[in-house]
Amino acid sequence: MNSSSLLTPSSSSSPHLQSPATFDHDDFLHQIFSSTPWPSSVLDDAPPPTSDCAAVTGFHHHDADSRNQITMIPLSHNHHNDALFNGFSTGSLPFHLPQGSGGQTQSQATASTTTGGTTVQTQTKPKVRARRGQATDPHSIAERLRRERIAERMKSLQELVPNGNKTDKASMLDEIIDYVKFLQLQVKVLSMSRLGGAASVSSQISEDAGGSHENTSSSGEAKMTEHQVAKLMEEDMGSAMQYLQGKGLCLMPISLATTISTATCPSRNPFVKDTGVPLSPNLSTTTVANGNGSSLVTVKDAPSVSKP
Amino acid sequence: MASADKLINTDVPEKDVFAFHFLQSLSNLRKQNPFDTPDQKNYRVRKIKKAAYVSMARAAGGSSRLWSRALLRRAAKDDNKIVRFSRRKRKVTWKISSKRRRSNQRAPVVEEAAERLRNLVPGGGGMETSKLMEETAHYIKCLSMQVKVMQCLVDGLHYNKN
């Protein structure tokens, strides 16, 4: 009776083990040990059957002495593979030997938890598989679940973010954060340039209140800006960029600027180095000769007041 | 296991929905304020940006996403408007504290990045890391859609001018 309760969970899945209504220890063990080799469907990555037989027969010998004290590990649906495979392949004796055959069903549950190694929880968390040597502590299970969830979300984020081929988790997270910042900056820049918003910014620089198109500026203002930028660039590029950005200007190589100015239709390529926002075709450009030889061009949006 | 996207519900609004809301808010803005005074420019820029975000949040299915709710609430607070949402209280805050007490195994790398993300994504204050990443994915999709729409608008307007 006691043994029958052992096998009923596994009987449905394992084609190999029979579970008659009643049988005692002898029949049960005899059945297991006489049935060799295991069918390959039972074991996941099965070792060659010979080793199994060896372990089984070896165990059988030992078993003959203390047969009525051997208890099998309760086999659940999903994990009977692991339990049997782990138990037999290593040759260790994972079975606990309780004293007396009395409360065996009860002691099995406790036995399985105390043996450590190859224990398998029967019905606590059917979707979690406890591996050898790992604690089946619910906290760590929850931890692992959580980490898996996070990893899976990160994978889906990876497809969204361009340049998401980093394998390192930390750099991937940095990419994600930078991308969000970049998108927010794009929205901000676009909302600035909309409806001639930048017109205000550039009109503050060049004291022209009217909208002038190809404005090679109130050159006084431009020169001041140039000097300021050149000075800033000597110490730190970052601060120079920030200064320019505050004025609504940006920096780009001259070749690109010439391409833009000769273009007759708006093009969608990102010209700006900092933000990927394409510039509107109404541009006014000033050329700055940089200190270290390369010449850069500052471009500002034309003060065009558009009425939608 | 099914692909990650099927488990996580990320349905992004279509571009035209957002465009519709955005244009509506823009025309509202135009009716309200005259935009000629130069000192008002910064104010105007901010208004436009806010209008963009609000219309995006509304287009994204107003209350079904945490960040959109937080955005709308923040925007309404600035205008001193009273916003009503369906009763969906945030029950996650206590969950975070209890879990932190229990184990210290939170991968610290992930956690500090999550902290930075929480500052960026609106409404990220009371969320767990896994939920936060879900919201981030949806937020990124919506943001990129918003950028595309605004881009088209800007280009269209300038091109028409010329």
PDB file of N, CA, C and O in Angstrom, chain B residues 25-75:
ATOM      1  N   SER B  25      -4.283  69.504 -30.510  1.00  0.00           N
ATOM      2  CA  SER B  25      -3.748  70.297 -29.405  1.00  0.00           C
ATOM      3  C   SER B  25      -2.984  71.507 -29.925  1.00  0.00           C
ATOM      4  O   SER B  25      -3.018  72.575 -29.324  1.00  0.00           O
ATOM      5  N   LEU B  26      -2.320  71.333 -31.058  1.00  0.00           N
ATOM      6  CA  LEU B  26      -1.579  72.459 -31.616  1.00  0.00           C
ATOM      7  C   LEU B  26      -2.510  73.580 -32.051  1.00  0.00           C
ATOM      8  O   LEU B  26      -2.251  74.758 -31.820  1.00  0.00           O
ATOM      9  N   SER B  27      -3.586  73.201 -32.671  1.00  0.00           N
ATOM     10  CA  SER B  27      -4.507  74.253 -33.115  1.00  0.00           C
ATOM     11  C   SER B  27      -5.151  74.926 -31.909  1.00  0.00           C
ATOM     12  O   SER B  27      -5.409  76.133 -31.928  1.00  0.00           O
ATOM     13  N   ASN B  28      -5.354  74.153 -30.860  1.00  0.00           N
ATOM     14  CA  ASN B  28      -5.854  74.768 -29.636  1.00  0.00           C
ATOM     15  C   ASN B  28      -4.878  75.804 -29.110  1.00  0.00           C
ATOM     16  O   ASN B  28      -5.247  76.915 -28.734  1.00  0.00           O
ATOM     17  N   LEU B  29      -3.615  75.397 -29.093  1.00  0.00           N
ATOM     18  CA  LEU B  29      -2.570  76.295 -28.610  1.00  0.00           C
ATOM     19  C   LEU B  29      -2.553  77.588 -29.417  1.00  0.00           C
ATOM     20  O   LEU B  29      -2.419  78.671 -28.871  1.00  0.00           O
ATOM     21  N   ARG B  30      -2.694  77.423 -30.718  1.00  0.00           N
ATOM     22  CA  ARG B  30      -2.568  78.597 -31.577  1.00  0.00           C
ATOM     23  C   ARG B  30      -3.710  79.555 -31.329  1.00  0.00           C
ATOM     24  O   ARG B  30      -3.545  80.770 -31.387  1.00  0.00           O
ATOM     25  N   LYS B  31      -4.851  78.954 -31.041  1.00  0.00           N
ATOM     26  CA  LYS B  31      -5.979  79.843 -30.804  1.00  0.00           C
ATOM     27  C   LYS B  31      -5.789  80.626 -29.528  1.00  0.00           C
ATOM     28  O   LYS B  31      -6.195  81.773 -29.414  1.00  0.00           O
ATOM     29  N   GLN B  32      -5.136  79.963 -28.568  1.00  0.00           N
ATOM     30  CA  GLN B  32      -5.054  80.627 -27.269  1.00  0.00           C
ATOM     31  C   GLN B  32      -4.089  81.802 -27.276  1.00  0.00           C
ATOM     32  O   GLN B  32      -4.433  82.907 -26.906  1.00  0.00           O
ATOM     33  N   ASN B  33      -2.842  81.516 -27.642  1.00  0.00           N
ATOM     34  CA  ASN B  33      -1.814  82.535 -27.419  1.00  0.00           C
ATOM     35  C   ASN B  33      -1.295  83.104 -28.712  1.00  0.00           C
ATOM     36  O   ASN B  33      -1.064  82.389 -29.664  1.00  0.00           O
ATOM     37  N   PRO B  34      -1.059  84.382 -28.728  1.00  0.00           N
ATOM     38  CA  PRO B  34      -0.298  84.942 -29.842  1.00  0.00           C
ATOM     39  C   PRO B  34       1.179  84.674 -29.623  1.00  0.00           C
ATOM     40  O   PRO B  34       1.670  84.736 -28.509  1.00  0.00           O
ATOM     41  N   PHE B  35       1.861  84.324 -30.681  1.00  0.00           N
ATOM     42  CA  PHE B  35       3.230  83.855 -30.512  1.00  0.00           C
ATOM     43  C   PHE B  35       4.256  84.832 -31.030  1.00  0.00           C
ATOM     44  O   PHE B  35       5.326  84.432 -31.472  1.00  0.00           O
ATOM     45  N   ASP B  36       3.908  86.072 -31.019  1.00  0.00           N
ATOM     46  CA  ASP B  36       4.838  86.981 -31.673  1.00  0.00           C
ATOM     47  C   ASP B  36       5.853  87.583 -30.731  1.00  0.00           C
ATOM     48  O   ASP B  36       6.926  87.972 -31.155  1.00  0.00           O
ATOM     49  N   THR B  37       5.507  87.662 -29.517  1.00  0.00           N
ATOM     50  CA  THR B  37       6.439  88.322 -28.598  1.00  0.00           C
ATOM     51  C   THR B  37       7.638  87.413 -28.343  1.00  0.00           C
ATOM     52  O   THR B  37       7.481  86.257 -28.006  1.00  0.00           O
ATOM     53  N   PRO B  38       8.810  87.926 -28.500  1.00  0.00           N
ATOM     54  CA  PRO B  38      10.000  87.079 -28.411  1.00  0.00           C
ATOM     55  C   PRO B  38      10.245  86.520 -27.017  1.00  0.00           C
ATOM     56  O   PRO B  38      10.835  85.468 -26.863  1.00  0.00           O
ATOM     57  N   ASP B  39       9.821  87.226 -26.005  1.00  0.00           N
ATOM     58  CA  ASP B  39      10.119  86.705 -24.682  1.00  0.00           C
ATOM     59  C   ASP B  39       9.264  85.498 -24.345  1.00  0.00           C
ATOM     60  O   ASP B  39       9.506  84.802 -23.381  1.00  0.00           O
ATOM     61  N   GLN B  40       8.251  85.298 -25.137  1.00  0.00           N
ATOM     62  CA  GLN B  40       7.368  84.175 -24.861  1.00  0.00           C
ATOM     63  C   GLN B  40       7.844  82.889 -25.532  1.00  0.00           C
ATOM     64  O   GLN B  40       7.179  81.876 -25.462  1.00  0.00           O
ATOM     65  N   LYS B  41       8.958  82.983 -26.233  1.00  0.00           N
ATOM     66  CA  LYS B  41       9.321  81.852 -27.073  1.00  0.00           C
ATOM     67  C   LYS B  41       9.593  80.599 -26.279  1.00  0.00           C
ATOM     68  O   LYS B  41       9.178  79.508 -26.630  1.00  0.00           O
ATOM     69  N   ASN B  42      10.320  80.797 -25.203  1.00  0.00           N
ATOM     70  CA  ASN B  42      10.647  79.615 -24.404  1.00  0.00           C
ATOM     71  C   ASN B  42       9.384  78.958 -23.874  1.00  0.00           C
ATOM     72  O   ASN B  42       9.223  77.740 -23.882  1.00  0.00           O
ATOM     73  N   TYR B  43       8.519  79.818 -23.429  1.00  0.00           N
ATOM     74  CA  TYR B  43       7.229  79.351 -22.927  1.00  0.00           C
ATOM     75  C   TYR B  43       6.499  78.566 -24.003  1.00  0.00           C
ATOM     76  O   TYR B  43       5.931  77.503 -23.760  1.00  0.00           O
ATOM     77  N   ARG B  44       6.573  79.107 -25.193  1.00  0.00           N
ATOM     78  CA  ARG B  44       5.876  78.447 -26.295  1.00  0.00           C
ATOM     79  C   ARG B  44       6.499  77.087 -26.611  1.00  0.00           C
ATOM     80  O   ARG B  44       5.797  76.115 -26.859  1.00  0.00           O
ATOM     81  N   VAL B  45       7.821  77.064 -26.582  1.00  0.00           N
ATOM     82  CA  VAL B  45       8.495  75.790 -26.849  1.00  0.00           C
ATOM     83  C   VAL B  45       8.053  74.743 -25.854  1.00  0.00           C
ATOM     84  O   VAL B  45       7.745  73.611 -26.190  1.00  0.00           O
ATOM     85  N   ARG B  46       8.001  75.190 -24.618  1.00  0.00           N
ATOM     86  CA  ARG B  46       7.618  74.228 -23.595  1.00  0.00           C
ATOM     87  C   ARG B  46       6.182  73.774 -23.783  1.00  0.00           C
ATOM     88  O   ARG B  46       5.840  72.614 -23.550  1.00  0.00           O
ATOM     89  N   LYS B  47       5.366  74.721 -24.199  1.00  0.00           N
ATOM     90  CA  LYS B  47       3.970  74.345 -24.405  1.00  0.00           C
ATOM     91  C   LYS B  47       3.828  73.314 -25.507  1.00  0.00           C
ATOM     92  O   LYS B  47       3.063  72.359 -25.402  1.00  0.00           O
ATOM     93  N   ILE B  48       4.583  73.539 -26.551  1.00  0.00           N
ATOM     94  CA  ILE B  48       4.496  72.600 -27.661  1.00  0.00           C
ATOM     95  C   ILE B  48       4.977  71.222 -27.230  1.00  0.00           C
ATOM     96  O   ILE B  48       4.366  70.207 -27.539  1.00  0.00           O
ATOM     97  N   LYS B  49       6.059  71.233 -26.518  1.00  0.00           N
ATOM     98  CA  LYS B  49       6.596  69.945 -26.083  1.00  0.00           C
ATOM     99  C   LYS B  49       5.593  69.234 -25.196  1.00  0.00           C
ATOM    100  O   LYS B  49       5.351  68.042 -25.314  1.00  0.00           O
ATOM    101  N   LYS B  50       4.995  70.018 -24.304  1.00  0.00           N
ATOM    102  CA  LYS B  50       4.047  69.389 -23.416  1.00  0.00           C
ATOM    103  C   LYS B  50       2.851  68.873 -24.191  1.00  0.00           C
ATOM    104  O   LYS B  50       2.338  67.794 -23.905  1.00  0.00           O
ATOM    105  N   ALA B  51       2.429  69.657 -25.163  1.00  0.00           N
ATOM    106  CA  ALA B  51       1.297  69.211 -25.979  1.00  0.00           C
ATOM    107  C   ALA B  51       1.642  67.917 -26.699  1.00  0.00           C
ATOM    108  O   ALA B  51       0.810  67.017 -26.808  1.00  0.00           O
ATOM    109  N   ALA B  52       2.868  67.828 -27.151  1.00  0.00           N
ATOM    110  CA  ALA B  52       3.283  66.606 -27.843  1.00  0.00           C
ATOM    111  C   ALA B  52       3.190  65.412 -26.913  1.00  0.00           C
ATOM    112  O   ALA B  52       2.626  64.373 -27.245  1.00  0.00           O
ATOM    113  N   TYR B  53       3.732  65.568 -25.720  1.00  0.00           N
ATOM    114  CA  TYR B  53       3.735  64.450 -24.801  1.00  0.00           C
ATOM    115  C   TYR B  53       2.336  64.079 -24.351  1.00  0.00           C
ATOM    116  O   TYR B  53       1.997  62.909 -24.224  1.00  0.00           O
ATOM    117  N   VAL B  54       1.534  65.090 -24.115  1.00  0.00           N
ATOM    118  CA  VAL B  54       0.191  64.795 -23.637  1.00  0.00           C
ATOM    119  C   VAL B  54      -0.613  64.084 -24.711  1.00  0.00           C
ATOM    120  O   VAL B  54      -1.315  63.113 -24.430  1.00  0.00           O
ATOM    121  N   SER B  55      -0.488  64.566 -25.928  1.00  0.00           N
ATOM    122  CA  SER B  55      -1.251  63.903 -26.984  1.00  0.00           C
ATOM    123  C   SER B  55      -0.711  62.504 -27.218  1.00  0.00           C
ATOM    124  O   SER B  55      -1.471  61.593 -27.540  1.00  0.00           O
ATOM    125  N   MET B  56       0.572  62.329 -27.021  1.00  0.00           N
ATOM    126  CA  MET B  56       1.115  60.980 -27.159  1.00  0.00           C
ATOM    127  C   MET B  56       0.550  60.067 -26.084  1.00  0.00           C
ATOM    128  O   MET B  56       0.169  58.936 -26.342  1.00  0.00           O
ATOM    129  N   ALA B  57       0.502  60.604 -24.869  1.00  0.00           N
ATOM    130  CA  ALA B  57      -0.024  59.783 -23.780  1.00  0.00           C
ATOM    131  C   ALA B  57      -1.479  59.436 -24.018  1.00  0.00           C
ATOM    132  O   ALA B  57      -1.913  58.320 -23.761  1.00  0.00           O
ATOM    133  N   ARG B  58      -2.214  60.413 -24.529  1.00  0.00           N
ATOM    134  CA  ARG B  58      -3.624  60.141 -24.767  1.00  0.00           C
ATOM    135  C   ARG B  58      -3.794  59.140 -25.898  1.00  0.00           C
ATOM    136  O   ARG B  58      -4.667  58.277 -25.861  1.00  0.00           O
ATOM    137  N   ALA B  59      -2.963  59.268 -26.892  1.00  0.00           N
ATOM    138  CA  ALA B  59      -3.064  58.346 -28.019  1.00  0.00           C
ATOM    139  C   ALA B  59      -2.645  56.952 -27.616  1.00  0.00           C
ATOM    140  O   ALA B  59      -3.119  55.967 -28.170  1.00  0.00           O
ATOM    141  N   ALA B  60      -1.784  56.865 -26.641  1.00  0.00           N
ATOM    142  CA  ALA B  60      -1.291  55.549 -26.247  1.00  0.00           C
ATOM    143  C   ALA B  60      -2.303  54.792 -25.424  1.00  0.00           C
ATOM    144  O   ALA B  60      -1.959  53.784 -24.823  1.00  0.00           O
ATOM    145  N   GLY B  61      -3.525  55.257 -25.386  1.00  0.00           N
ATOM    146  CA  GLY B  61      -4.504  54.534 -24.601  1.00  0.00           C
ATOM    147  C   GLY B  61      -4.430  54.983 -23.174  1.00  0.00           C
ATOM    148  O   GLY B  61      -4.086  54.215 -22.299  1.00  0.00           O
ATOM    149  N   GLY B  62      -4.739  56.220 -23.001  1.00  0.00           N
ATOM    150  CA  GLY B  62      -4.696  56.979 -21.756  1.00  0.00           C
ATOM    151  C   GLY B  62      -4.358  56.253 -20.481  1.00  0.00           C
ATOM    152  O   GLY B  62      -3.296  56.444 -19.930  1.00  0.00           O
ATOM    153  N   SER B  63      -5.209  55.412 -19.992  1.00  0.00           N
ATOM    154  CA  SER B  63      -4.935  54.906 -18.648  1.00  0.00           C
ATOM    155  C   SER B  63      -4.428  53.479 -18.624  1.00  0.00           C
ATOM    156  O   SER B  63      -4.214  52.926 -17.560  1.00  0.00           O
ATOM    157  N   SER B  64      -4.210  52.924 -19.806  1.00  0.00           N
ATOM    158  CA  SER B  64      -3.822  51.523 -19.742  1.00  0.00           C
ATOM    159  C   SER B  64      -2.341  51.351 -19.497  1.00  0.00           C
ATOM    160  O   SER B  64      -1.871  50.269 -19.208  1.00  0.00           O
ATOM    161  N   ARG B  65      -1.593  52.406 -19.638  1.00  0.00           N
ATOM    162  CA  ARG B  65      -0.164  52.293 -19.408  1.00  0.00           C
ATOM    163  C   ARG B  65       0.251  53.191 -18.265  1.00  0.00           C
ATOM    164  O   ARG B  65      -0.221  54.305 -18.170  1.00  0.00           O
ATOM    165  N   LEU B  66       1.113  52.700 -17.464  1.00  0.00           N
ATOM    166  CA  LEU B  66       1.473  53.427 -16.271  1.00  0.00           C
ATOM    167  C   LEU B  66       2.138  54.752 -16.589  1.00  0.00           C
ATOM    168  O   LEU B  66       1.849  55.765 -15.977  1.00  0.00           O
ATOM    169  N   TRP B  67       3.014  54.754 -17.541  1.00  0.00           N
ATOM    170  CA  TRP B  67       3.750  55.991 -17.792  1.00  0.00           C
ATOM    171  C   TRP B  67       2.843  57.037 -18.398  1.00  0.00           C
ATOM    172  O   TRP B  67       2.997  58.228 -18.124  1.00  0.00           O
ATOM    173  N   SER B  68       1.893  56.599 -19.208  1.00  0.00           N
ATOM    174  CA  SER B  68       1.015  57.604 -19.798  1.00  0.00           C
ATOM    175  C   SER B  68       0.154  58.254 -18.727  1.00  0.00           C
ATOM    176  O   SER B  68      -0.105  59.452 -18.749  1.00  0.00           O
ATOM    177  N   ARG B  69      -0.245  57.432 -17.750  1.00  0.00           N
ATOM    178  CA  ARG B  69      -1.034  57.996 -16.665  1.00  0.00           C
ATOM    179  C   ARG B  69      -0.238  59.021 -15.883  1.00  0.00           C
ATOM    180  O   ARG B  69      -0.724  60.104 -15.563  1.00  0.00           O
ATOM    181  N   ALA B  70       0.993  58.645 -15.589  1.00  0.00           N
ATOM    182  CA  ALA B  70       1.829  59.563 -14.817  1.00  0.00           C
ATOM    183  C   ALA B  70       2.074  60.858 -15.592  1.00  0.00           C
ATOM    184  O   ALA B  70       2.089  61.952 -15.026  1.00  0.00           O
ATOM    185  N   LEU B  71       2.266  60.731 -16.881  1.00  0.00           N
ATOM    186  CA  LEU B  71       2.471  61.912 -17.721  1.00  0.00           C
ATOM    187  C   LEU B  71       1.267  62.825 -17.676  1.00  0.00           C
ATOM    188  O   LEU B  71       1.390  64.036 -17.497  1.00  0.00           O
ATOM    189  N   LEU B  72       0.104  62.224 -17.846  1.00  0.00           N
ATOM    190  CA  LEU B  72      -1.087  63.046 -17.867  1.00  0.00           C
ATOM    191  C   LEU B  72      -1.318  63.708 -16.523  1.00  0.00           C
ATOM    192  O   LEU B  72      -1.732  64.854 -16.447  1.00  0.00           O
ATOM    193  N   ARG B  73      -1.028  62.955 -15.472  1.00  0.00           N
ATOM    194  CA  ARG B  73      -1.233  63.521 -14.159  1.00  0.00           C
ATOM    195  C   ARG B  73      -0.282  64.682 -13.925  1.00  0.00           C
ATOM    196  O   ARG B  73      -0.656  65.723 -13.388  1.00  0.00           O
ATOM    197  N   ARG B  74       0.960  64.494 -14.365  1.00  0.00           N
ATOM    198  CA  ARG B  74       1.932  65.574 -14.186  1.00  0.00           C
ATOM    199  C   ARG B  74       1.546  66.798 -14.979  1.00  0.00           C
ATOM    200  O   ARG B  74       1.641  67.924 -14.500  1.00  0.00           O
ATOM    201  N   ALA B  75       1.083  66.568 -16.197  1.00  0.00           N
ATOM    202  CA  ALA B  75       0.692  67.700 -17.030  1.00  0.00           C
ATOM    203  C   ALA B  75      -0.508  68.420 -16.435  1.00  0.00           C
ATOM    204  O   ALA B  75      -0.569  69.648 -16.418  1.00  0.00           O
TER     205      ALA B  75
END
